[in-house]
Coordinates of C-alpha atoms in Angstrom, one line a residue:
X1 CA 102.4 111.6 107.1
X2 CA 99.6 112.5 104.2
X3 CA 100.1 109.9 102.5
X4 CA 99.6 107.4 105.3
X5 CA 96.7 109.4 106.7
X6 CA 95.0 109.1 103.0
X7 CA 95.6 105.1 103.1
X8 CA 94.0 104.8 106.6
X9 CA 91.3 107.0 106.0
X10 CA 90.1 104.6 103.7
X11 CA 87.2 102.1 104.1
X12 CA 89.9 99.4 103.3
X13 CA 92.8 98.4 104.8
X14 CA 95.9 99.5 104.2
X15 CA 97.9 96.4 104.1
X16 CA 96.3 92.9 102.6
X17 CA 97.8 89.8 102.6
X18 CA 97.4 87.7 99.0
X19 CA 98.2 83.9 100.6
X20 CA 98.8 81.0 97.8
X21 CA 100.3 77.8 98.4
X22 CA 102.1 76.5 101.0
X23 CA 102.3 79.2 103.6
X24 CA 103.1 81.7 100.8
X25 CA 102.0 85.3 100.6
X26 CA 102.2 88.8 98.9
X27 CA 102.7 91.7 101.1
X28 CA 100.2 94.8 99.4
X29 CA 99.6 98.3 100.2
X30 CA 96.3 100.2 99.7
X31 CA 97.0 102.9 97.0
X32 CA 94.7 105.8 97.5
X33 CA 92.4 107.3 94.5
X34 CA 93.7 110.7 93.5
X35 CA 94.9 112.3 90.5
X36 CA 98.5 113.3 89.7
X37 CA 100.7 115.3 86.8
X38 CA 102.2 112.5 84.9
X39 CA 104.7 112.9 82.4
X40 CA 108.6 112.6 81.9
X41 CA 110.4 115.1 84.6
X42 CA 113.6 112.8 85.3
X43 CA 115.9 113.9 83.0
X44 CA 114.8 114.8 79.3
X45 CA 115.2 118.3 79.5
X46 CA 111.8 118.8 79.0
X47 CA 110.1 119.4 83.2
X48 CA 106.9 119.7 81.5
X49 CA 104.3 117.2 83.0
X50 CA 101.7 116.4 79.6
X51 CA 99.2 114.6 81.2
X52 CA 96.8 115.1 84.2
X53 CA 95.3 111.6 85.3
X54 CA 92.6 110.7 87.9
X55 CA 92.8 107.4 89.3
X56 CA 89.2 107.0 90.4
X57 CA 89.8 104.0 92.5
X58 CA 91.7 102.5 94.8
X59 CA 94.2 99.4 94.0
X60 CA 96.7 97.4 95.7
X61 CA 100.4 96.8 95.0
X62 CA 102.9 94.7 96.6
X63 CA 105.1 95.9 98.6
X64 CA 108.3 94.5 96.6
X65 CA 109.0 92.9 93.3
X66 CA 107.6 89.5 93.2
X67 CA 110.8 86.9 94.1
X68 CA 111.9 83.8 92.6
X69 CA 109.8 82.1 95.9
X70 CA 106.7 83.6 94.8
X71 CA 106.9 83.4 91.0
X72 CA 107.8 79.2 91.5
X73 CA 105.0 78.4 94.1
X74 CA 102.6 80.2 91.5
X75 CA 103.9 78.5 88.4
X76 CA 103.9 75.1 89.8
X77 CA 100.1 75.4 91.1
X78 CA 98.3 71.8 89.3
X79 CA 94.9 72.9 89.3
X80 CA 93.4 73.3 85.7
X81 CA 93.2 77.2 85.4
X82 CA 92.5 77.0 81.9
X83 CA 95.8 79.0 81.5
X84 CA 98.3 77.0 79.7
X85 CA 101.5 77.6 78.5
X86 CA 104.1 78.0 80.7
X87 CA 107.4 77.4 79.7
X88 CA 110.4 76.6 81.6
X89 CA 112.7 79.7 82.6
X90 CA 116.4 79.6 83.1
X91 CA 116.9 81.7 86.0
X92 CA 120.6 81.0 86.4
X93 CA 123.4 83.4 85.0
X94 CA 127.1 84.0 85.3
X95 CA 128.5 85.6 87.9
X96 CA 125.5 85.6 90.5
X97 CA 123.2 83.2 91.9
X98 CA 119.4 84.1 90.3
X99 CA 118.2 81.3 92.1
X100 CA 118.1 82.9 95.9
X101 CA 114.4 83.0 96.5
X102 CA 114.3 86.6 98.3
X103 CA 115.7 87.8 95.1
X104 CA 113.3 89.3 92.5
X105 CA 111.6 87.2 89.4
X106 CA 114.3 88.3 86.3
X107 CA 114.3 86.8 83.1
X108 CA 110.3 86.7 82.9
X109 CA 108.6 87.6 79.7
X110 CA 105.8 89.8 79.6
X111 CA 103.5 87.1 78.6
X112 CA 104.5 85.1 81.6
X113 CA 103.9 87.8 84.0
X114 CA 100.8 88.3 82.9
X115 CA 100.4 84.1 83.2
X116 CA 101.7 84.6 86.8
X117 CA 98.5 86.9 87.6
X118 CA 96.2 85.2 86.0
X119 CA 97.2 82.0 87.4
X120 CA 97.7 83.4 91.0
X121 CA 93.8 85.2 90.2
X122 CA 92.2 81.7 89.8
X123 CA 93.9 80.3 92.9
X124 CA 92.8 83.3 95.1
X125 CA 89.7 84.4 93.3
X126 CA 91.3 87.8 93.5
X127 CA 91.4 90.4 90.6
X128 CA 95.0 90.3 89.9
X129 CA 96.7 91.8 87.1
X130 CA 100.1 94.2 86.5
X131 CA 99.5 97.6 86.7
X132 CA 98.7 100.1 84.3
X133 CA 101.6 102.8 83.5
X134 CA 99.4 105.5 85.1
X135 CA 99.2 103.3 88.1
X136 CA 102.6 102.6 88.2
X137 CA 103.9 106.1 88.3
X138 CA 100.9 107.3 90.9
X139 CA 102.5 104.0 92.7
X140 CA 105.6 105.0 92.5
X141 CA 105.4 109.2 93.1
X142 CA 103.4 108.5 96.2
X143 CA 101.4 111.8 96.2
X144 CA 105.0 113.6 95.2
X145 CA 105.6 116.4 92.2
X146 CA 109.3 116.3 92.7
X147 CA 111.5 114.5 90.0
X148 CA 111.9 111.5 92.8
X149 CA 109.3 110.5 96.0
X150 CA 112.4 111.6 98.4
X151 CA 112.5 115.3 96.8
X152 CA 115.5 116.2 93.9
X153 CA 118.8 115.5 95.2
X154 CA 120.1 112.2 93.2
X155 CA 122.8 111.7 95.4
X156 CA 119.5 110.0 97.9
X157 CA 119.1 107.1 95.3
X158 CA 121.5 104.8 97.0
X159 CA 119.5 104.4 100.2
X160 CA 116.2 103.6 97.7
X161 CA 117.6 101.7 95.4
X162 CA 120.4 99.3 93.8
X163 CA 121.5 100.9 90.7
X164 CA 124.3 100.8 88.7
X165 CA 126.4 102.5 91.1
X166 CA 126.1 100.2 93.8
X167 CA 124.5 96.8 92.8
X168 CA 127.6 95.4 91.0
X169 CA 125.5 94.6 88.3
X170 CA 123.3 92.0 89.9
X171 CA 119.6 91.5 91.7
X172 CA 119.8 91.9 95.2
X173 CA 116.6 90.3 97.8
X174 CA 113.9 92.6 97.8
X175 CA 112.8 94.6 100.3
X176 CA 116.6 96.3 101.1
X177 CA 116.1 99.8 100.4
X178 CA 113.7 102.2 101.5
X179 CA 110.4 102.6 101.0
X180 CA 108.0 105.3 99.8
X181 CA 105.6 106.9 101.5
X182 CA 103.2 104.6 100.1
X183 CA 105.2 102.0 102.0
X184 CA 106.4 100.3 98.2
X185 CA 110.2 99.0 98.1
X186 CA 112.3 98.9 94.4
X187 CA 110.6 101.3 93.0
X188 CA 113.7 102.1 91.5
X189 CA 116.5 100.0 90.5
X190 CA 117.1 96.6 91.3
X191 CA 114.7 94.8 88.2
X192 CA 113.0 95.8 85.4
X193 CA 109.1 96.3 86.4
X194 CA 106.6 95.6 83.9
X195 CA 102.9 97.3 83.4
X196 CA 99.8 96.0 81.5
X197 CA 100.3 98.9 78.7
X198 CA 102.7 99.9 76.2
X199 CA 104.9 103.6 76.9
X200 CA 105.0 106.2 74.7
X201 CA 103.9 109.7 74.4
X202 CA 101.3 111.2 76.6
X203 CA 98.7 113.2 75.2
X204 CA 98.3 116.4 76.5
X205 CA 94.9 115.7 78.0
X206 CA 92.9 114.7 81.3
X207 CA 92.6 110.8 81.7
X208 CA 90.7 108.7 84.2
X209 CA 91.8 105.5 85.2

């Protein structure tokens, strides 16, 4: 219930609709400014959090991982972005069909997921990038301190995610599982999300943005 009163309380709205092509769109949710302890606290050993970050503004995120439907209608936009070099992708693997379009964008480089935002940017005129790390995990804790956004008892993750417990070792369309409080799906599990910035130790220090 806070964390839905902090997104409404907002001169923004909470939901935004990024429409591209055909009758295509991206679900987002406002993400609040606020600050966070961010750090490793799901399973090292170590439940120290070694960073405190602010995250001065608000941002938007999409609701779910970006799905083969979206990632196509955005890589076969014509107009001259200035953006070159896409490459073709191979989306098909054994076992499972990677070509259902409600299933998330996998075997996507990093270079050509930051392609897809610049790309979608100049059709929109919208600031789109991936997220920062810090983002990410304020994203992704949704104003939580516990090791997980629904509290500390593991045996939850099956209703938020597919893992390797229950995914049979394939994507599933997004949008299955539960949602934060934020209102994001596939947080966890299901594909590998990418960020703008490189992991790695955090300082022990305060950090804006």
């Amino acid at each position: 219930a806070e964390a839905r009163r902090r997104q409404q309380s907002s001169d923004l709205p909470p939901q935004f609709d990024v429409r591209f092509g055909e009758d295509l769109s991206i679900r987002c949710v406002l993400l609040p400014a606020g600050q966070f302890l961010m750090g490793n606290q799901m399973g090292s050993g170590d439940e120290t959090p070694l960073a405190q970050v602010r995250i001065e503004q608000p941002f938007y995120m999409g609701c779910t991982e970006v799905t083969n439907a979206q990632f196509r209608a955005v890589a076969s936009l014509s107009h001259n972005s200035g953006h070159e070099g896409w490459r073709s992708i191979d989306w098909r693997g054994e076992g499972y069909d990677l070509d259902s379009p409600d299933q998330p964008a996998v075997r996507v480089s990093w270079h050509e997921a930051m392609q897809f935002c610049r790309k979608l940017s100049d059709e929109t005129g919208l600031q789109i990038t991936l997220p920062t790390e810090a983002q990410w995990e304020w994203a992704c804790r949704a104003g939580t301190s516990t090791p997980y956004y629904f509290g500390t008892d593991v045996r939850l993750m099956d209703q938020h995610s597919w893992n390797r417990a229950n995914a049979e070792n394939c994507p599933h369309p997004v949008g299955q599982r539960a949602a934060n409080a934020w209102g994001l799906h596939d947080m966890y599990g299901n594909a590998i999300e990418m960020v703008q910035d490189l992991s790695g130790p955090y300082p022990k220090m305060t950090a804006e943005d």
